[in-house]
């Protein structure tokens, strides 16, 4: 037997590990299973590509054997194996570049260091969190001699010749005090399912199972071997090999739901970064979609090993309804949440994933409109949130969201609205600020009806906030009809400015309404109604201001609306002809208040409004 010393860096690392800088000791199993899985991958690759290995048997499996009494766990694989040299260099040194640099960054502050270690990844050495002795017996594929490596994880290791009937590696863990909790079959099954369920190879657990002996009325221990993982890693198989049923089954295990998904997008990226993504869109929006405390439905895997779920970094918030998997070849197994936040690999995957999801949705919208409608019925709103937050994908999102409109039943796309634009129509128009029924009857729409111009009905509460920030659809301006300048578009060339003739009435209205209005002017947008209110370009509408106050924004400056009056309306004409008396003053206030009411804005003094209304009624009844 020969004694070898660990490379200095390994000793330093082991010191850190043993002083439990690692927060989850259970990950030792994930690391060892992942090593076995890599070893199986390597051998499979050789048997497929290298003549010298083609004849070798390849029965891939990983076996866990538990001895509860001795408190040992054996992990065996039929993978590539290691010879003496491999064992010495792989399990005695750290070959990775940047090791020195990494170790020099450690500060002695347990919390900071454990993050760094997570980023670096300690792999095999993590076993010394739970073991006071580890034996590795390995035989390299294509060689006859096997070797035993033994260490207590402190000073160094011993190496000696050993026997092993087939190629592969066996790791025997002698649990320490901390590790004793893992000498438990339930615990092991749980950990394997949590982290390694989709490792592509079967993982078997052999343990003493308690079985009821009816004859002797006692339970017997029966040595049992069971497969504990699903061994599917379906997403790593080529699309051509997978059936719809496969995808649906995986969806259920990923989402924990019972229903079938609406659609799925499966992508394998090869190039500077290698990763696989499989995204599902659930048929029904998740129940927590609008909770502040929603749960992310995409899980992160690294090389088929489950790393974490509920990581908000994986996709932008507006895509929180998406379920599925991101499986990267390039992230370290021990990647932590902190690291994910500024990880370049993940940022690249995320950016590409968003593009992929959106472009697939665009395809569906174009080629399967019926399916797309089902999607929109559930997810139009989150897509609109994306318009607000995801500037880079705004153009695509504008194509994807759907709108109510004055021209069609149901919903329409901006592309369709564009195709229906009238000759000479300069912009696409929309109205916001209340329930659909209120918006549809707004006086602001009258001129559009008269000119047969389409207006989008944006009745979601956040529509004004979102769309006031979006000025264009392609080359076309998007304009809110309740903005004062929008009416400029509509002025026909033959329509002279009627403000001049209304001057005396406008002066009277200004005097009466005082500081309740910013301005009073002749309207070009009204047909049937005598009056309406509009806001300045840069200001939130009155309705919006009202909502912002209701949500607790108390310190909003009081922004005043502009009152517009319809020069062609009978009431306006009569008022113009009348002297400024108390009836005219009542009428002035009623013109203003009714305009507010039509916009769904509460009027300041309902009692005064009713009194005026009754005085006017009294004259006409
Ligand atoms: P990593 O897996 O990140 O490279 P580890 O410390 O876990 O780091 O393992 C170091 C090396 O030891 C691996 O790269 C691999 O070459 C070798 N190794 C570990 N476990 C096995 C195994 N079960 N079969 C074959 N080789 C292994």
XYZ file of C-alpha atoms and ligand atoms in Angstrom:
648
model
C 0.000 0.000 0.000
C 1.329 3.442 -0.792
C 0.603 6.594 1.133
C 0.044 9.777 -0.844
C -0.512 13.305 0.311
C -3.233 15.534 -0.955
C -2.223 18.505 -3.019
C -2.142 21.575 -0.741
C -5.260 23.023 -2.347
C -7.208 19.840 -1.655
C -6.203 19.890 2.002
C -7.311 23.491 2.252
C -10.607 22.715 0.588
C -11.210 19.695 2.794
C -10.542 21.794 5.867
C -13.269 24.173 4.743
C -15.720 21.432 3.894
C -15.222 19.588 7.133
C -15.801 22.769 9.062
C -19.177 22.581 7.379
C -19.134 25.641 5.234
C -21.551 23.742 3.097
C -25.135 24.399 4.059
C -26.768 21.243 2.670
C -24.769 18.113 3.487
C -27.306 16.001 1.571
C -25.842 17.238 -1.713
C -22.965 14.757 -1.304
C -25.288 12.176 -2.834
C -26.169 14.407 -5.756
C -22.451 14.949 -6.429
C -21.574 11.253 -6.346
C -24.553 10.208 -8.429
C -23.711 12.923 -10.900
C -20.098 11.665 -11.116
C -21.398 8.169 -11.780
C -23.746 9.486 -14.408
C -20.884 11.377 -16.087
C -18.762 8.218 -16.000
C -21.587 6.310 -17.686
C -21.974 9.070 -20.266
C -18.256 8.885 -21.034
C -18.254 5.128 -21.474
C -21.370 5.244 -23.619
C -19.727 7.828 -25.796
C -16.623 5.644 -26.218
C -18.595 2.527 -27.019
C -20.389 4.475 -29.691
C -17.421 6.268 -31.192
C -14.221 4.355 -30.497
C -13.423 1.064 -32.235
C -11.367 -0.145 -29.250
C -14.392 0.109 -26.953
C -17.139 -1.069 -29.279
C -17.009 -4.638 -28.083
C -17.165 -3.734 -24.393
C -20.355 -4.536 -22.550
C -22.365 -1.480 -21.568
C -25.008 -2.114 -18.930
C -25.443 1.296 -17.486
C -26.701 1.477 -13.926
C -26.009 3.105 -10.609
C -26.430 1.043 -7.458
C -26.825 2.365 -3.950
C -26.419 -0.212 -1.230
C -27.248 0.695 2.309
C -26.006 -1.042 5.435
C -27.941 0.566 8.228
C -26.092 -1.280 10.953
C -22.577 -0.529 9.783
C -23.682 2.920 8.681
C -22.197 2.612 5.238
C -23.496 3.510 1.809
C -21.999 2.067 -1.356
C -22.426 3.818 -4.687
C -21.417 1.734 -7.696
C -21.544 2.484 -11.364
C -20.659 0.601 -14.524
C -19.045 3.645 -16.072
C -15.638 4.525 -17.462
C -13.755 3.849 -14.203
C -10.332 5.090 -13.119
C -6.861 3.546 -13.045
C -4.158 4.305 -10.496
C -3.070 7.461 -12.235
C -6.635 8.747 -12.617
C -7.403 8.082 -8.972
C -4.302 9.916 -7.863
C -4.891 12.951 -9.970
C -8.704 13.090 -9.853
C -9.114 12.376 -6.164
C -5.918 13.883 -4.855
C -5.554 17.132 -6.687
C -7.773 19.812 -8.062
C -6.905 20.149 -11.681
C -9.324 22.926 -12.365
C -7.820 26.233 -13.411
C -8.459 29.090 -11.049
C -8.202 26.924 -7.946
C -5.422 28.959 -6.386
C -7.220 32.153 -7.156
C -10.400 30.765 -5.682
C -8.742 29.662 -2.479
C -6.981 32.981 -2.094
C -10.354 34.725 -2.183
C -11.631 32.856 0.838
C -11.883 35.180 3.772
C -12.618 32.974 6.747
C -16.118 34.422 6.943
C -18.174 31.241 6.827
C -21.138 32.718 5.007
C -19.223 34.453 2.241
C -16.951 31.480 1.784
C -19.769 29.013 1.497
C -21.138 31.051 -1.417
C -17.781 31.002 -3.122
C -17.456 27.287 -2.581
C -20.897 26.843 -4.032
C -19.780 28.701 -7.096
C -16.560 26.745 -7.368
C -18.102 23.360 -6.741
C -16.369 20.828 -4.546
C -17.708 17.700 -6.252
C -16.387 14.464 -4.873
C -14.788 16.081 -1.830
C -18.210 17.052 -0.480
C -18.516 13.439 0.679
C -16.241 14.337 3.587
C -19.032 16.427 5.062
C -20.761 13.184 5.953
C -17.951 10.606 6.073
C -14.936 9.910 8.231
C -13.647 7.334 5.786
C -14.200 6.818 2.061
C -13.058 3.922 -0.105
C -13.090 4.045 -3.881
C -12.570 0.857 -5.828
C -12.322 1.457 -9.531
C -11.402 -0.351 -12.716
C -10.946 1.513 -15.916
C -12.773 0.285 -18.999
C -10.424 -1.680 -21.208
C -8.016 -2.491 -18.341
C -7.853 -5.534 -16.065
C -6.347 -4.172 -12.907
C -8.589 -2.481 -10.330
C -7.403 -0.074 -7.623
C -8.527 0.859 -4.148
C -8.233 4.462 -2.944
C -8.872 5.058 0.772
C -8.901 8.296 2.721
C -10.118 9.877 5.945
C -10.228 13.235 4.171
C -7.574 14.696 6.418
C -3.958 14.091 5.521
C -3.913 12.090 2.344
C -4.926 8.778 0.820
C -3.667 5.238 0.319
C -3.699 3.411 -2.984
C -3.368 -0.340 -3.536
C -4.281 -2.944 -6.151
C -7.763 -4.418 -5.782
C -10.304 -6.648 -7.499
C -13.358 -5.629 -9.451
C -15.155 -7.962 -11.824
C -16.246 -5.322 -14.353
C -15.209 -1.809 -15.250
C -16.662 0.957 -13.160
C -16.355 2.662 -9.825
C -17.550 1.802 -6.331
C -17.512 4.420 -3.586
C -17.991 3.202 -0.016
C -18.965 5.900 2.443
C -18.446 5.304 6.144
C -20.804 7.827 7.632
C -19.606 10.105 10.405
C -21.787 11.529 13.177
C -23.249 14.204 10.885
C -23.783 11.683 8.097
C -25.514 9.015 10.183
C -28.900 10.544 9.293
C -28.372 9.363 5.709
C -28.063 5.714 6.708
C -31.799 5.598 6.169
C -33.568 4.227 3.095
C -36.410 6.770 3.176
C -34.015 9.625 3.337
C -31.936 8.275 0.469
C -34.952 7.707 -1.747
C -36.147 11.196 -1.021
C -32.806 12.764 -1.904
C -32.420 10.755 -5.090
C -35.903 11.744 -6.246
C -35.324 15.341 -5.386
C -32.021 15.812 -7.181
C -31.487 12.912 -9.516
C -34.907 11.753 -10.655
C -34.156 12.539 -14.273
C -30.587 11.266 -14.426
C -30.714 9.278 -17.638
C -29.606 5.998 -16.025
C -31.509 3.848 -13.570
C -30.541 4.217 -9.918
C -31.242 1.194 -7.729
C -31.342 1.133 -3.962
C -30.660 -2.079 -2.050
C -31.728 -2.017 1.581
C -33.423 -4.007 4.332
C -37.106 -3.570 3.773
C -39.522 -4.246 6.619
C -42.204 -6.700 5.533
C -45.040 -8.003 7.643
C -44.838 -11.688 8.423
C -48.462 -12.712 8.994
C -47.650 -16.218 10.250
C -45.325 -15.068 12.973
C -47.056 -11.742 13.527
C -43.917 -9.716 13.258
C -42.091 -7.707 10.630
C -39.137 -9.238 8.858
C -36.220 -7.481 7.257
C -36.015 -8.496 3.636
C -33.057 -7.454 1.492
C -34.688 -5.611 -1.414
C -33.510 -3.814 -4.550
C -35.740 -1.146 -6.079
C -35.290 1.458 -8.753
C -35.676 4.872 -7.145
C -35.436 7.376 -9.999
C -37.604 7.876 -13.042
C -34.444 7.720 -15.189
C -36.171 9.521 -17.961
C -34.478 12.873 -18.638
C -36.934 12.952 -21.489
C -35.943 16.421 -22.461
C -32.464 15.245 -23.400
C -33.794 12.878 -26.017
C -34.228 14.131 -29.584
C -37.667 15.502 -30.406
C -38.094 12.874 -33.099
C -38.004 10.128 -30.473
C -40.654 11.670 -28.285
C -44.391 11.279 -28.618
C -47.056 13.722 -27.514
C -47.824 11.277 -24.718
C -44.210 11.470 -23.488
C -44.383 15.232 -23.364
C -47.715 15.204 -21.563
C -46.489 12.720 -18.994
C -43.399 14.748 -18.242
C -45.554 17.855 -17.988
C -47.544 16.235 -15.237
C -44.464 15.340 -13.263
C -42.960 18.785 -13.778
C -46.099 20.774 -13.006
C -47.642 18.404 -10.499
C -50.945 18.908 -12.315
C -53.398 16.548 -13.955
C -54.428 18.347 -17.089
C -52.667 18.425 -20.440
C -50.617 21.452 -21.412
C -51.768 23.809 -24.149
C -48.426 23.644 -25.955
C -44.753 22.939 -25.399
C -41.501 24.150 -26.914
C -38.488 21.884 -26.834
C -35.107 23.325 -27.799
C -31.600 21.995 -27.810
C -28.911 24.622 -28.156
C -25.437 23.685 -29.260
C -22.652 26.133 -29.795
C -20.747 28.295 -27.402
C -23.289 27.280 -24.777
C -24.968 23.927 -24.576
C -28.355 23.586 -23.002
C -31.764 22.102 -23.401
C -35.010 23.818 -22.591
C -38.470 22.346 -22.490
C -41.217 24.850 -21.789
C -44.898 24.156 -21.304
C -47.843 26.522 -21.384
C -50.550 25.212 -19.030
C -54.071 25.075 -20.441
C -55.351 27.081 -17.491
C -53.528 29.976 -15.895
C -51.917 28.965 -12.580
C -53.996 30.009 -9.586
C -51.241 32.144 -8.121
C -50.669 34.034 -11.377
C -51.711 37.326 -9.832
C -50.353 36.763 -6.343
C -47.364 38.802 -5.307
C -45.976 35.541 -3.918
C -46.270 33.439 -7.077
C -44.113 30.367 -7.550
C -41.853 29.988 -10.564
C -42.680 26.916 -12.617
C -39.381 26.379 -14.394
C -36.778 24.115 -12.814
C -33.065 24.449 -13.271
C -30.986 21.387 -14.032
C -27.278 21.151 -14.638
C -26.248 18.115 -16.678
C -29.583 16.448 -15.912
C -29.100 16.973 -12.204
C -31.805 18.952 -10.518
C -30.385 22.148 -9.045
C -33.293 24.297 -7.915
C -36.828 25.352 -8.518
C -38.609 28.598 -7.817
C -35.659 30.598 -9.125
C -37.052 33.909 -10.261
C -33.959 34.516 -12.399
C -34.816 31.817 -14.921
C -37.479 33.744 -16.820
C -38.890 37.259 -16.584
C -41.807 37.727 -14.249
C -44.409 38.140 -16.986
C -43.679 34.600 -18.190
C -44.342 33.172 -14.731
C -47.119 30.978 -16.131
C -44.568 28.920 -18.092
C -43.688 25.498 -16.680
C -40.739 23.318 -17.540
C -37.030 22.778 -17.471
C -33.778 24.525 -18.253
C -30.896 22.063 -18.338
C -27.446 23.580 -18.783
C -24.116 21.940 -19.500
C -22.153 25.019 -18.567
C -23.255 25.962 -15.065
C -21.495 24.505 -12.014
C -23.505 21.915 -10.115
C -23.311 23.987 -6.986
C -24.581 27.184 -8.500
C -26.384 29.170 -5.799
C -29.225 31.662 -6.009
C -26.860 34.543 -5.368
C -24.674 33.454 -8.223
C -27.579 32.954 -10.603
C -28.448 36.603 -10.318
C -25.375 37.738 -12.182
C -24.391 34.632 -14.044
C -23.582 35.248 -17.714
C -24.437 31.720 -18.790
C -27.870 31.980 -17.275
C -28.452 35.458 -18.681
C -27.729 34.131 -22.160
C -30.003 31.140 -21.706
C -32.744 33.333 -20.323
C -32.565 35.849 -23.157
C -32.656 33.097 -25.760
C -35.478 31.299 -23.936
C -37.686 34.380 -23.875
C -37.096 34.932 -27.591
C -37.876 31.295 -28.245
C -41.112 31.272 -26.269
C -42.320 34.482 -27.886
C -41.439 33.406 -31.407
C -43.170 30.052 -30.922
C -46.239 31.896 -29.713
C -46.082 34.063 -32.812
C -46.025 30.939 -34.952
C -49.046 29.553 -33.207
C -50.873 32.858 -33.600
C -50.175 32.756 -37.334
C -50.792 29.070 -37.988
C -53.241 27.871 -35.343
C -55.473 30.849 -34.562
C -57.994 28.706 -32.667
C -55.290 27.437 -30.309
C -53.922 30.906 -29.945
C -57.287 32.212 -28.813
C -57.291 29.665 -26.008
C -53.879 30.936 -25.014
C -54.935 34.573 -25.143
C -58.009 33.890 -23.034
C -55.658 32.940 -20.202
C -52.507 34.947 -20.764
C -53.223 38.239 -22.534
C -52.736 40.093 -19.300
C -49.275 38.758 -18.403
C -48.172 39.485 -21.970
C -49.267 43.081 -21.498
C -47.166 43.210 -18.333
C -44.274 42.227 -20.567
C -44.907 45.316 -22.697
C -44.207 47.333 -19.611
C -41.084 45.530 -18.443
C -39.444 43.786 -21.383
C -38.306 46.582 -23.604
C -36.132 44.347 -25.766
C -39.081 42.215 -26.842
C -41.677 44.939 -27.043
C -42.185 44.677 -30.801
C -42.908 40.970 -30.604
C -45.134 41.386 -27.584
C -47.129 44.069 -29.407
C -47.784 41.501 -32.126
C -48.842 38.941 -29.546
C -51.286 40.844 -27.348
C -54.896 41.093 -28.381
C -57.375 43.929 -28.038
C -61.053 44.643 -27.871
C -62.080 47.115 -30.513
C -64.984 49.145 -31.858
C -64.737 47.284 -35.156
C -64.757 43.579 -34.334
C -66.389 41.183 -31.973
C -63.986 39.378 -29.697
C -60.345 40.268 -29.957
C -58.069 41.639 -32.614
C -54.354 42.083 -33.229
C -52.577 45.308 -34.057
C -51.628 43.861 -37.430
C -55.319 43.461 -38.237
C -56.116 46.931 -36.945
C -53.393 48.288 -39.192
C -54.854 46.514 -42.184
C -58.216 48.156 -41.501
C -56.826 51.682 -41.251
C -58.667 54.275 -43.331
C -56.975 56.149 -46.064
C -55.363 59.179 -44.539
C -55.628 57.747 -41.010
C -52.485 58.827 -39.243
C -52.534 56.825 -36.034
C -54.033 53.861 -34.253
C -56.346 55.048 -31.504
C -57.299 53.581 -28.173
C -59.375 54.481 -25.183
C -58.559 53.543 -21.568
C -59.964 54.255 -18.174
C -62.793 52.023 -17.093
C -65.089 49.127 -17.733
C -65.729 48.091 -21.308
C -69.334 49.344 -21.306
C -68.269 52.759 -20.054
C -65.511 53.037 -22.650
C -67.777 51.970 -25.500
C -70.241 54.750 -24.743
C -67.689 57.456 -24.095
C -68.349 60.752 -25.936
C -64.677 60.678 -26.880
C -65.456 57.983 -29.426
C -68.145 59.905 -31.263
C -65.989 61.468 -33.932
C -64.333 58.093 -34.622
C -67.720 56.510 -35.101
C -68.726 59.302 -37.397
C -65.562 58.937 -39.446
C -65.703 55.150 -39.241
C -62.256 54.932 -37.623
C -61.461 51.968 -35.378
C -60.650 52.533 -31.714
C -59.184 49.901 -29.383
C -61.006 49.409 -26.107
C -58.373 48.930 -23.400
C -60.325 48.025 -20.303
C -57.660 46.406 -18.101
C -56.919 48.515 -15.053
C -53.239 48.889 -15.901
C -53.722 49.592 -19.619
C -53.281 53.328 -19.339
C -49.999 52.933 -17.468
C -48.693 50.448 -19.989
C -49.849 52.031 -23.204
C -48.996 55.593 -22.273
C -45.391 54.396 -22.459
C -45.767 52.885 -25.919
C -45.753 55.498 -28.599
C -45.537 53.443 -31.726
C -46.539 50.221 -33.372
C -43.907 49.934 -36.079
C -44.068 53.265 -37.845
C -47.582 54.053 -36.713
C -48.324 56.262 -33.725
C -50.447 54.818 -30.961
C -52.648 57.498 -29.463
C -55.072 57.697 -26.577
C -58.329 59.396 -27.564
C -58.580 61.176 -24.232
C -55.440 63.212 -24.835
C -55.982 66.799 -25.833
C -53.724 66.755 -28.896
C -55.172 63.604 -30.424
C -58.046 65.514 -31.951
C -55.616 67.414 -34.187
C -55.473 64.307 -36.370
C -59.179 64.415 -36.941
C -59.656 67.971 -37.966
C -60.801 67.876 -41.529
C -59.313 70.515 -43.775
C -62.741 71.962 -44.407
C -63.453 72.272 -40.711
C -62.674 75.775 -39.637
C -61.742 76.375 -36.058
C -64.998 77.089 -34.308
C -63.418 78.404 -31.131
C -63.670 81.942 -32.459
C -67.472 81.913 -32.681
C -67.774 80.240 -29.290
C -65.581 82.822 -27.594
C -68.199 84.430 -25.330
C -69.485 81.041 -24.138
C -65.972 79.733 -23.529
C -65.217 82.823 -21.453
C -68.370 82.270 -19.416
C -67.535 78.593 -18.813
C -64.010 79.438 -17.746
C -65.272 82.028 -15.326
C -67.895 79.704 -13.846
C -65.780 76.567 -13.540
C -62.773 78.534 -12.322
C -59.825 76.417 -11.251
C -61.620 73.114 -11.819
C -60.526 73.186 -15.447
C -57.273 73.914 -17.142
C -58.903 75.183 -20.294
C -62.192 75.240 -22.198
C -62.329 74.960 -25.975
C -64.368 73.966 -28.976
C -64.194 70.272 -29.696
C -63.708 68.522 -33.002
C -64.249 65.074 -31.549
C -67.871 65.242 -30.431
C -70.936 64.370 -32.450
C -73.893 63.593 -30.150
C -72.655 64.758 -26.765
C -72.400 68.399 -25.759
C -69.162 68.061 -23.790
C -66.215 65.899 -22.813
C -63.015 66.136 -20.825
C -59.510 65.411 -22.079
C -56.063 65.445 -20.492
C -52.712 66.786 -21.527
C -50.329 64.507 -23.364
C -47.947 63.997 -20.475
C -50.522 63.774 -17.716
C -52.424 60.773 -16.421
C -56.140 60.876 -17.166
C -58.553 61.927 -14.398
C -59.681 58.324 -14.083
C -56.076 57.238 -13.661
C -55.429 59.919 -11.061
C -58.477 58.713 -9.185
C -57.113 55.151 -9.223
C -53.661 56.245 -8.107
C -55.180 58.077 -5.142
C -57.293 55.044 -4.275
C -54.117 52.966 -4.229
C -52.574 55.258 -1.650
C -50.705 57.897 -3.627
C -51.851 60.836 -1.567
C -49.353 63.448 -2.712
C -50.367 63.645 -6.376
C -50.541 67.194 -7.650
C -54.115 68.091 -8.638
C -54.029 67.847 -12.412
C -56.930 69.586 -14.113
C -58.699 68.404 -17.240
C -59.576 70.445 -20.287
C -63.295 70.755 -21.024
C -64.266 70.512 -24.654
C -67.680 71.581 -25.907
C -69.428 70.588 -29.089
C -70.091 73.680 -31.246
C -72.784 71.853 -33.213
C -74.781 70.673 -30.237
C -78.210 72.227 -29.563
C -77.482 72.909 -25.889
C -74.210 74.625 -26.720
C -75.843 76.722 -29.421
C -78.656 77.784 -27.078
C -76.221 78.613 -24.306
C -74.222 80.743 -26.682
C -77.321 82.754 -27.455
C -78.247 83.201 -23.835
C -77.049 85.763 -21.356
C -75.052 84.686 -18.337
C -77.763 84.067 -15.755
C -78.267 81.439 -13.059
C -79.703 78.921 -15.565
C -76.650 79.308 -17.780
C -74.426 78.768 -14.760
C -76.269 75.576 -13.816
C -75.891 74.404 -17.401
C -72.168 75.146 -17.337
C -71.683 72.928 -14.285
C -73.908 70.203 -15.710
C -71.851 70.138 -18.929
C -68.726 69.662 -16.857
C -70.112 67.098 -14.413
C -71.725 64.954 -17.112
C -68.403 64.855 -18.948
C -66.776 63.573 -15.747
C -69.495 60.993 -15.213
C -69.080 59.686 -18.743
C -65.410 59.093 -18.037
C -66.244 57.143 -14.901
C -64.813 59.852 -12.676
C -66.636 60.584 -9.406
C -67.912 64.127 -9.258
C -66.750 66.270 -6.410
C -70.118 67.457 -5.097
C -72.994 65.097 -5.958
C -75.462 67.102 -3.853
C -74.817 70.285 -5.810
C -75.071 68.291 -9.037
C -78.485 66.912 -8.083
C -79.776 70.320 -7.028
C -78.774 71.799 -10.364
C -80.262 68.912 -12.235
C -83.545 69.383 -10.395
C -83.610 73.119 -11.042
C -83.152 72.415 -14.751
C -85.740 69.642 -14.686
C -88.133 71.969 -12.979
C -87.904 74.360 -15.919
C -88.650 71.722 -18.492
C -91.192 69.434 -16.840
P -16.031 17.079 -11.194
O -17.019 15.970 -11.279
O -16.644 18.430 -11.075
O -14.972 17.020 -12.245
P -15.200 15.713 -8.801
O -14.347 16.154 -7.670
O -16.573 15.301 -8.432
O -15.213 16.932 -9.818
O -14.518 14.548 -9.571
C -13.210 14.679 -10.053
C -12.947 13.707 -11.184
O -12.904 12.383 -10.712
C -14.024 13.704 -12.235
O -13.848 14.725 -13.184
C -13.843 12.314 -12.845
O -12.818 12.350 -13.828
C -13.370 11.498 -11.682
N -14.466 10.704 -11.116
C -15.184 10.994 -10.015
N -16.121 10.049 -9.791
C -15.981 9.143 -10.787
C -16.675 7.913 -11.134
N -17.693 7.447 -10.417
N -16.258 7.275 -12.247
C -15.218 7.724 -12.992
N -14.554 8.854 -12.714
C -14.926 9.564 -11.632
